[in-house]
Tab-separated table of C-alpha atoms in Angstrom:
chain	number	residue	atom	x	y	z
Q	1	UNK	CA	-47.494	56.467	39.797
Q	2	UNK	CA	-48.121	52.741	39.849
Q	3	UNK	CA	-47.566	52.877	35.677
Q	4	UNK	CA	-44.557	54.887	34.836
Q	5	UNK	CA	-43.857	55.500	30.721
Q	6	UNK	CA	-40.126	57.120	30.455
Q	7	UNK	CA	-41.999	58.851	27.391
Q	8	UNK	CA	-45.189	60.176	27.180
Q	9	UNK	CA	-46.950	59.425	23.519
Q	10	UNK	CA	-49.361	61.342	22.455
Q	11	UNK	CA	-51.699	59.988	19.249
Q	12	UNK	CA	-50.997	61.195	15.974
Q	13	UNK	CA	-53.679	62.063	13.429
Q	14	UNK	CA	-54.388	59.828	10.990
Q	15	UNK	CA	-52.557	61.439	7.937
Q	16	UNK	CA	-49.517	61.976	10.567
Q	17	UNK	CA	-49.257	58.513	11.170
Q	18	UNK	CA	-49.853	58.078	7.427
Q	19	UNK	CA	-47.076	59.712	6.595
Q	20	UNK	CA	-45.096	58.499	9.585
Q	21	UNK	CA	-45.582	54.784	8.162
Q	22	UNK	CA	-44.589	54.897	5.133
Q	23	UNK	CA	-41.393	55.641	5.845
Q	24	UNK	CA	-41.005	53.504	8.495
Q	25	UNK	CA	-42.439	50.359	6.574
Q	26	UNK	CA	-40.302	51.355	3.569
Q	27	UNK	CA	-36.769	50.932	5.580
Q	28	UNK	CA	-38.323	48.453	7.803
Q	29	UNK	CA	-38.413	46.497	3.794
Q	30	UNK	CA	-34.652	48.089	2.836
Q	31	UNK	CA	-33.206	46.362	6.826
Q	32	UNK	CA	-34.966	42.958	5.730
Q	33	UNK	CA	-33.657	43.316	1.977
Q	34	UNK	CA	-30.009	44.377	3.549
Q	35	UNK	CA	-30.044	41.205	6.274
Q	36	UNK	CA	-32.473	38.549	5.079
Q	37	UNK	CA	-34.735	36.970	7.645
Q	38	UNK	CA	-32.789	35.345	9.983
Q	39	UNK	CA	-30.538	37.985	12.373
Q	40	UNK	CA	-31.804	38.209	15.831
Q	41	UNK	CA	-34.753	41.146	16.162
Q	42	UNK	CA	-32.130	43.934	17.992
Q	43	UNK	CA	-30.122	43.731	14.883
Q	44	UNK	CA	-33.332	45.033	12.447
Q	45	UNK	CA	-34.230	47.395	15.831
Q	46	UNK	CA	-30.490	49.216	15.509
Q	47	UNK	CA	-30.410	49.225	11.535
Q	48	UNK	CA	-34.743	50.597	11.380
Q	49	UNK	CA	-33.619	53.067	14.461
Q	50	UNK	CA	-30.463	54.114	12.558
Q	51	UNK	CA	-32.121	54.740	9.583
Q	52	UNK	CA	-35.209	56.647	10.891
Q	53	UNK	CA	-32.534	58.899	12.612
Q	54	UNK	CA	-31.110	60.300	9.362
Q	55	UNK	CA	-34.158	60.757	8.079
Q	56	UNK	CA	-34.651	63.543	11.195
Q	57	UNK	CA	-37.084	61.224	12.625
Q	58	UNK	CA	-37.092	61.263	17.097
Q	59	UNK	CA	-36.346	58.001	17.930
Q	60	UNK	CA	-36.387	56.222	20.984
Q	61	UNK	CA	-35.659	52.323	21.203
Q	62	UNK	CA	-36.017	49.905	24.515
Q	63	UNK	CA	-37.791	52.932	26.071
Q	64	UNK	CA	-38.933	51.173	29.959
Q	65	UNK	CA	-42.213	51.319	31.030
Q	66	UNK	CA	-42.310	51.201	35.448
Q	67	UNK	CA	-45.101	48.789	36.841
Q	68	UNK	CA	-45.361	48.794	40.412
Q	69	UNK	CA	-47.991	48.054	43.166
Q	70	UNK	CA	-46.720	48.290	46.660
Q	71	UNK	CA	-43.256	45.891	46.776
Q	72	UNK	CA	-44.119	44.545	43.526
Q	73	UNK	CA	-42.411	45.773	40.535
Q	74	UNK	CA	-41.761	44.581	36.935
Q	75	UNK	CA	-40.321	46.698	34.096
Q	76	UNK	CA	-41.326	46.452	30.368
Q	77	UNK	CA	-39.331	47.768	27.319
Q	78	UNK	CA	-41.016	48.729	24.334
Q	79	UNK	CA	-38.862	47.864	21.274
Q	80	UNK	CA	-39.332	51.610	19.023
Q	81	UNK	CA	-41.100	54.855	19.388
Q	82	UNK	CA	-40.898	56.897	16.228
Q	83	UNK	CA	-42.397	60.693	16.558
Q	84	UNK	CA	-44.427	58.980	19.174
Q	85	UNK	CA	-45.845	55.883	17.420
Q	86	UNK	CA	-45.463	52.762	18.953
Q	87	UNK	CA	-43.727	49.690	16.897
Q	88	UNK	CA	-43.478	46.563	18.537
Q	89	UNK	CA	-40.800	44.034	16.349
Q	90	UNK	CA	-40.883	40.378	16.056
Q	91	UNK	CA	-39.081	38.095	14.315
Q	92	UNK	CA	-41.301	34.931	14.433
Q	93	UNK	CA	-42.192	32.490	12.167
Q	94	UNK	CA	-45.874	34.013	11.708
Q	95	UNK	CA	-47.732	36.870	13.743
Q	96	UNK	CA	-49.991	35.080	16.308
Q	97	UNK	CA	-52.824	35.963	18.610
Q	98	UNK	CA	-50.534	36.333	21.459
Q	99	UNK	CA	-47.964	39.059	19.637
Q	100	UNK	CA	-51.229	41.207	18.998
Q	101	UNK	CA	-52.199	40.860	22.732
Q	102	UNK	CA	-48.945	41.974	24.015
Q	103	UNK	CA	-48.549	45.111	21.278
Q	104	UNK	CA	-51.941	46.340	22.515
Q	105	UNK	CA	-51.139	45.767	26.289
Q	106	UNK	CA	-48.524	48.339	25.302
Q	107	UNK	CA	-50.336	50.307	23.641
Q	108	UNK	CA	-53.088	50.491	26.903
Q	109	UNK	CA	-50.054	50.974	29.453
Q	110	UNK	CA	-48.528	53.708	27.482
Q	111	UNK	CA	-52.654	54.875	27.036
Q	112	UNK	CA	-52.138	55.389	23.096
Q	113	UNK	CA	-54.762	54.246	20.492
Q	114	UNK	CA	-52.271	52.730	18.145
Q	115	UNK	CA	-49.267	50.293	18.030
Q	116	UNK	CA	-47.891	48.322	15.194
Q	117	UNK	CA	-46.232	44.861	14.956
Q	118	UNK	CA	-43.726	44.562	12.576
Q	119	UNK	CA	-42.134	40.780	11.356
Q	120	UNK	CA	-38.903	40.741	9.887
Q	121	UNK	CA	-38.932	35.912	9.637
Q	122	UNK	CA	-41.874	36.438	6.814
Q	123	UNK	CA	-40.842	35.833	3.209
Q	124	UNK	CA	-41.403	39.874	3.337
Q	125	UNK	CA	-41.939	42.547	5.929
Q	126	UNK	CA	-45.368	41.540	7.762
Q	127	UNK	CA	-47.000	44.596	9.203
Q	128	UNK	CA	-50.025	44.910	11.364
Q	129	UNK	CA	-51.686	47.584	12.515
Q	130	UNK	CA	-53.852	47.892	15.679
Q	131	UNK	CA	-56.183	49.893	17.794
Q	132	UNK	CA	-56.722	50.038	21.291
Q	133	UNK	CA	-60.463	50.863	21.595
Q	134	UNK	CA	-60.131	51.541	25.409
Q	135	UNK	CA	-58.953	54.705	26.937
Q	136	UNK	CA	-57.191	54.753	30.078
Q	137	UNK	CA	-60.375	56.745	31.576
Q	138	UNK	CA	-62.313	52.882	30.851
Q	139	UNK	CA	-60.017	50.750	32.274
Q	140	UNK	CA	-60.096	52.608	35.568
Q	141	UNK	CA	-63.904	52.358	36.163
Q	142	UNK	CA	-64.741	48.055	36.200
Q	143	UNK	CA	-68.345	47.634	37.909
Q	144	UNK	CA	-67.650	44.978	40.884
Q	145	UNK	CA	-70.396	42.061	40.585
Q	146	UNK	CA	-70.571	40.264	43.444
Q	147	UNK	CA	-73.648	38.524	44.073
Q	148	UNK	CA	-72.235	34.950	43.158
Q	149	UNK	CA	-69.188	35.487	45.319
Q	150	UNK	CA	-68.868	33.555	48.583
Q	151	UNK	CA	-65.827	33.821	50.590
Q	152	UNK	CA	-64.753	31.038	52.377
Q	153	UNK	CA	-61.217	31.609	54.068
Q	154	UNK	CA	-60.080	35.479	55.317
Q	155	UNK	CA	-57.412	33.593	52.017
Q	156	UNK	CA	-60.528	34.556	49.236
Q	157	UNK	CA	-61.102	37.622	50.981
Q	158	UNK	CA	-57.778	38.929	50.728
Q	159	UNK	CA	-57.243	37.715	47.105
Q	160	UNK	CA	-60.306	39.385	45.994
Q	161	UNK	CA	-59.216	42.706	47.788
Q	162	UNK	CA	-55.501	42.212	46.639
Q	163	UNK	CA	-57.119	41.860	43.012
Q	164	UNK	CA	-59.144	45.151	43.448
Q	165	UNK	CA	-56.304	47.351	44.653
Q	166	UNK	CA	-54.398	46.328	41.248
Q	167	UNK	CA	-57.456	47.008	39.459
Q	168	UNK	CA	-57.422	50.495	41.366
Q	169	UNK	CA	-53.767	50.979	40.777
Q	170	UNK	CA	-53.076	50.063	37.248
Q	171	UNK	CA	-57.105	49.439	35.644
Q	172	UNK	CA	-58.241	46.458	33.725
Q	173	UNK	CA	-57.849	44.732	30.464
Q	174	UNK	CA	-53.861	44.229	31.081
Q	175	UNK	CA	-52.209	41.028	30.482
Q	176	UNK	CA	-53.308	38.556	32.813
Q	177	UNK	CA	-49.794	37.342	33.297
Q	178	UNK	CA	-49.091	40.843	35.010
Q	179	UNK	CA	-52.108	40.203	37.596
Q	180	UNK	CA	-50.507	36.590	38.299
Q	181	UNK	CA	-46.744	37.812	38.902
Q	182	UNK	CA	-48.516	40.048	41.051
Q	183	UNK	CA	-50.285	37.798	42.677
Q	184	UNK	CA	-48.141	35.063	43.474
Q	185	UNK	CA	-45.404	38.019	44.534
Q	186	UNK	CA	-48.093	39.223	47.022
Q	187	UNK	CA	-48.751	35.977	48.668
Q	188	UNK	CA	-44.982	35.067	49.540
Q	189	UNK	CA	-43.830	34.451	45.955
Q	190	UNK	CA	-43.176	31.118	43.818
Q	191	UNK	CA	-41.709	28.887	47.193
Q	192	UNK	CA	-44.700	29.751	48.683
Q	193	UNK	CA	-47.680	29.469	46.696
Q	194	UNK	CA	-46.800	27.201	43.994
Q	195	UNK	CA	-46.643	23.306	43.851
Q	196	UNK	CA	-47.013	20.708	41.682
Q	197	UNK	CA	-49.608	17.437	41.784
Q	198	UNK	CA	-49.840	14.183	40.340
Q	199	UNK	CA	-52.657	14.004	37.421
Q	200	UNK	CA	-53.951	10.779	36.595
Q	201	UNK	CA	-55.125	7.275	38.447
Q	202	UNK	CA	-53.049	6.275	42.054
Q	203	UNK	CA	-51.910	3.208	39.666
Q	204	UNK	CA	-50.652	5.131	36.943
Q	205	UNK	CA	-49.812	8.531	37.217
Q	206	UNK	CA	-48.870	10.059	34.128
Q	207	UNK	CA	-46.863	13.612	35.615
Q	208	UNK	CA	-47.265	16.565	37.771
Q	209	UNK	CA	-49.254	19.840	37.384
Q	210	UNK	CA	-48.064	23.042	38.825
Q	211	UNK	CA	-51.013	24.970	41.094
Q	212	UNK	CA	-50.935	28.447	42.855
Q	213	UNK	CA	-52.818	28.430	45.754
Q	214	UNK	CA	-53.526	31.233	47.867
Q	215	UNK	CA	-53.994	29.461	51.545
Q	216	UNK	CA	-54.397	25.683	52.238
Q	217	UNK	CA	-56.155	23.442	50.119
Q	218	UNK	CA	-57.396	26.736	48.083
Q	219	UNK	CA	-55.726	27.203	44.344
Q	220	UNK	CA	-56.507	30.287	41.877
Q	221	UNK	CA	-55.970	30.385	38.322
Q	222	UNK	CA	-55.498	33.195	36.480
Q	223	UNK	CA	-57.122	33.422	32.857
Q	224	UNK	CA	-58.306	35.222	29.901
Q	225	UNK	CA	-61.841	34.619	29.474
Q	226	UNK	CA	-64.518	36.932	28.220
Q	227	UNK	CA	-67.181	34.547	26.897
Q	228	UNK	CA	-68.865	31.601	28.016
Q	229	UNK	CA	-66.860	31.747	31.866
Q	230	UNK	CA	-69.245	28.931	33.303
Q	231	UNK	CA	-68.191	26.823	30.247
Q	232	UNK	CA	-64.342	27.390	31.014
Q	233	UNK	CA	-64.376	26.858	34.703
Q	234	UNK	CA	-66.020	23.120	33.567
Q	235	UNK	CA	-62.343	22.249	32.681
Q	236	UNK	CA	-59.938	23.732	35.425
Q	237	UNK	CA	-58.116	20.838	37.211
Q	238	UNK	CA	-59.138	22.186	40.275
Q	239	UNK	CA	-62.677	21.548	38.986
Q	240	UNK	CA	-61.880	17.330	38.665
Q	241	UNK	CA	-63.225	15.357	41.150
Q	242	UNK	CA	-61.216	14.098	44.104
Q	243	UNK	CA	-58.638	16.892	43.535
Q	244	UNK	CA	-56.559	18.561	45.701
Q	245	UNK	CA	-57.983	22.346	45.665
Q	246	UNK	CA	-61.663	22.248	46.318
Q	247	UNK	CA	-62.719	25.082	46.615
Q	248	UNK	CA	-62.971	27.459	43.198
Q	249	UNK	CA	-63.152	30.923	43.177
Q	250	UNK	CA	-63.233	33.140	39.934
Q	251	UNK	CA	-62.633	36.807	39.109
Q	252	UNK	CA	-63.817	37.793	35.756
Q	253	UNK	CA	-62.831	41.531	34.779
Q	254	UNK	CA	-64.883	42.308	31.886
Q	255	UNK	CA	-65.051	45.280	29.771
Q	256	UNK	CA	-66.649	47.343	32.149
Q	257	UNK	CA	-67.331	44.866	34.870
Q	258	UNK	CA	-65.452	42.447	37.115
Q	259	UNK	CA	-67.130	39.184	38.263
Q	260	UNK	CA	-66.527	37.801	41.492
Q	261	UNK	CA	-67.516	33.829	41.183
Q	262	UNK	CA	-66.703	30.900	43.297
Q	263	UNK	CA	-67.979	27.213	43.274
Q	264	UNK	CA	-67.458	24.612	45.737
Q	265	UNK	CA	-67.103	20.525	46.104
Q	266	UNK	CA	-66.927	17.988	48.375
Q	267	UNK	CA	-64.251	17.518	50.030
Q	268	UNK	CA	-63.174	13.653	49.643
Q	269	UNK	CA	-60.210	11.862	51.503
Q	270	UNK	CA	-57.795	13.302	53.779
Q	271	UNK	CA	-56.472	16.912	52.557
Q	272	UNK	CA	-53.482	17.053	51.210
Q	273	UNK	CA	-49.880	18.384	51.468
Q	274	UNK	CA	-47.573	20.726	49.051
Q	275	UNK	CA	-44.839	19.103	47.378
Q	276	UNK	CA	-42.085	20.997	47.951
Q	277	UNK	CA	-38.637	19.898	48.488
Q	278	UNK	CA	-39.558	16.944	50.569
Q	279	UNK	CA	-41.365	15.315	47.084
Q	280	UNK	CA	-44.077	14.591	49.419
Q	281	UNK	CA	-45.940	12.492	46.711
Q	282	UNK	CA	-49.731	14.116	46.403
Q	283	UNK	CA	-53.378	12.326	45.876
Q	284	UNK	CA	-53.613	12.436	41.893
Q	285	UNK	CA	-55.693	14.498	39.845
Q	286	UNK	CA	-58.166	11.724	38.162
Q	287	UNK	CA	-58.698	12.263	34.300
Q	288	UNK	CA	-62.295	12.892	33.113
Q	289	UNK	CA	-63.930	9.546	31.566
Q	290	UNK	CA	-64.945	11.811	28.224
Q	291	UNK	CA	-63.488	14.982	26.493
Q	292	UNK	CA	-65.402	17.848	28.064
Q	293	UNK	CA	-66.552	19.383	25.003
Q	294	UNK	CA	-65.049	23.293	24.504
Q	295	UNK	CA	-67.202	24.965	21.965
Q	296	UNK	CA	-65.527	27.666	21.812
Q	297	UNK	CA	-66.078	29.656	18.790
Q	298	UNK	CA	-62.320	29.750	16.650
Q	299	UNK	CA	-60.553	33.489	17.115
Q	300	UNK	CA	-60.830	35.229	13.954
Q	301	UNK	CA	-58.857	38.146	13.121
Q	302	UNK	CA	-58.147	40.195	9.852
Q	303	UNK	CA	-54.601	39.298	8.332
Q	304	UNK	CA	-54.421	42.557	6.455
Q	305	UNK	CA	-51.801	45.471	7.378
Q	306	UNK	CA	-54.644	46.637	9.939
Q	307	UNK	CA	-57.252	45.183	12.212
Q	308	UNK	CA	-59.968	47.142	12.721
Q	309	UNK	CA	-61.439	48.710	16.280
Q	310	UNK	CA	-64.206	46.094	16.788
Q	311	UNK	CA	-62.122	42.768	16.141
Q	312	UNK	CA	-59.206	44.775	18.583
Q	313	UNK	CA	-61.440	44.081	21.758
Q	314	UNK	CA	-62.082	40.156	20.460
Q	315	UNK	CA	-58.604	39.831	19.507
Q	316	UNK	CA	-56.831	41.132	22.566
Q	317	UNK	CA	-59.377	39.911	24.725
Q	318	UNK	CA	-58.819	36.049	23.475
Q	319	UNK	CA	-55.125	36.107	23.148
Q	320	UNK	CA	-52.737	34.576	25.900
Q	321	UNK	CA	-52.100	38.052	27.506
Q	322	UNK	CA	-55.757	39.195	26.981
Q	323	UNK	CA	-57.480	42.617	27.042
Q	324	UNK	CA	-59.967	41.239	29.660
Q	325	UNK	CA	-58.396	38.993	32.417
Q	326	UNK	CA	-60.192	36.370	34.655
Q	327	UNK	CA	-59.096	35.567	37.771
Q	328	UNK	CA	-59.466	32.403	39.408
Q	329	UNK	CA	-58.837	31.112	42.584
């Protein structure tokens, strides 16, 4: 199975979990009251497991979860499973986008409609709740579009079909940084695929950017995008004139499709080489002459104990680890 849950959760009903919570919460309260705010998160994770045990509740902490595609392999631990709810604990300064994204990638690996983040830094016990409004049945049926989609190196084709078989082996709406370990693993790993090029003017360089590429002179980026994707691509490095990777191809799993895009440029001077351990120095990546404007609409999310379905899909799908992941390359 190419995603392997040492438990399998099944979803509780919703005066269950009711009931289930309330306990939970309430110790999660008595561990904060007990240690204050400031002990590393395994030390409320022992105490909350400890004291949901002699209650008689079955309780399972750092409980792996197997992802694997071909050689690749990376292991995730979910924090606590209590009579098969997921809690995911944190103990950060506030709750952020990027928290949320990971509890509900979770929550779609393990294929169970709720998880709940739990913040023990807050002044008090911070507790959100939220629902993963995709079944595992969704995520495994994307709708290719391909009719902006050229291919110009056997390297696109084999990214794109690399792509695909993870989509077939583990579905969409995962964390994009998943796809990318993948990724770069599958096309000879970090030494290979990976180097970094000097941004700014040939006069006055102002550092180095680190690019994957997936054959010569042909970079992909890995995102999560699910709104204005033509707008986003406008501010991709690669995208700059006179850089190094000139061609641009995108893959853009949506909710129930995934976008195959590419554009192309000019190509202007000589190539250019990887910097690897020789510090071969690189042409520079020119900054734009204006602030390429984002418009972006602001994420908005609930900040009470739950976030509803609808704002889930926004929410996980903006978020650093995203619920639908663009690929670009």
């Amino acid at each position: 199975m190419p995603i392997e849950p040492a438990l399998q959760l099944r979803d509780l009903t919703q005066s269950a979990f009711d009931e289930l919570d309330e306990v939970v919460m309430r110790h999660a309260y008595a561990a904060q009251n007990k240690f204050g705010r400031l002990f590393d998160e395994r030390i409320y994770e022992n105490d909350l497991a400890k004291r949901l045990r002699a209650e008689g509740f079955d309780v399972h902490t750092q409980v792996p979860v197997k992802v694997s595609h071909a050689s690749f392999e990376k292991t995730y631990f979910l924090d606590l499973i209590v009579n098969h709810m997921l809690y995911e604990l944190k103990v950060v300064a506030a709750l952020l986008p990027e928290h949320q994204a990971q509890a509900l990638h979770y929550a779609m690996m393990n294929n169970t409609r709720r998880v709940k983040l739990i913040n023990f830094r807050s002044s008090r016990v911070d507790g959100e709740l939220l629902y993963n409004p995709i079944s595992d049945a969704e995520r495994q049926q994307p709708v290719f579009v391909t009719e902006s989609f050229r291919p110009r190196t056997p390297g696109c084709e084999r990214l794109v079909a690399q792509v695909r078989s993870f989509v077939a082996d583990w579905g969409t709406h995962l964390s994009s940084r998943l796809y990318n370990e993948a990724l770069v693993h599958h096309f000879g790993g970090e030494a290979a695929c990976q180097a970094r090029v000097q941004v700014g003017e040939p006069e006055a360089a102002l550092g180095t950017h680190l690019i994957q590429t997936h054959s010569p002179e042909h970079s992909f980026v890995i995102t999560s995008v699910t709104r204005q994707i033509r707008q986003h691509q406008r501010h991709l490095p690669s995208k700059q004139p006179r850089t190094p990777c000139h061609p641009v191809d995108q893959l853009q799993p949506l909710p129930n499709r995934v976008h195959h895009l590419n554009q192309m440029k000019q190509r202007q001077g000589n190539g250019w080489q990887r910097n690897r351990d020789q510090n071969i120095p690189l042409p520079p990546i020119p900054l734009p002459s204006k602030k390429l404007p984002m418009n972006t609409p602001p994420l908005h999310t609930r900040r009470d104990f739950t976030i509803n379905a609808q704002k889930t899909a926004s929410l996980h799908s903006a978020a650093c680890s995203s619920t639908a992941t663009s690929f670009s390359w």
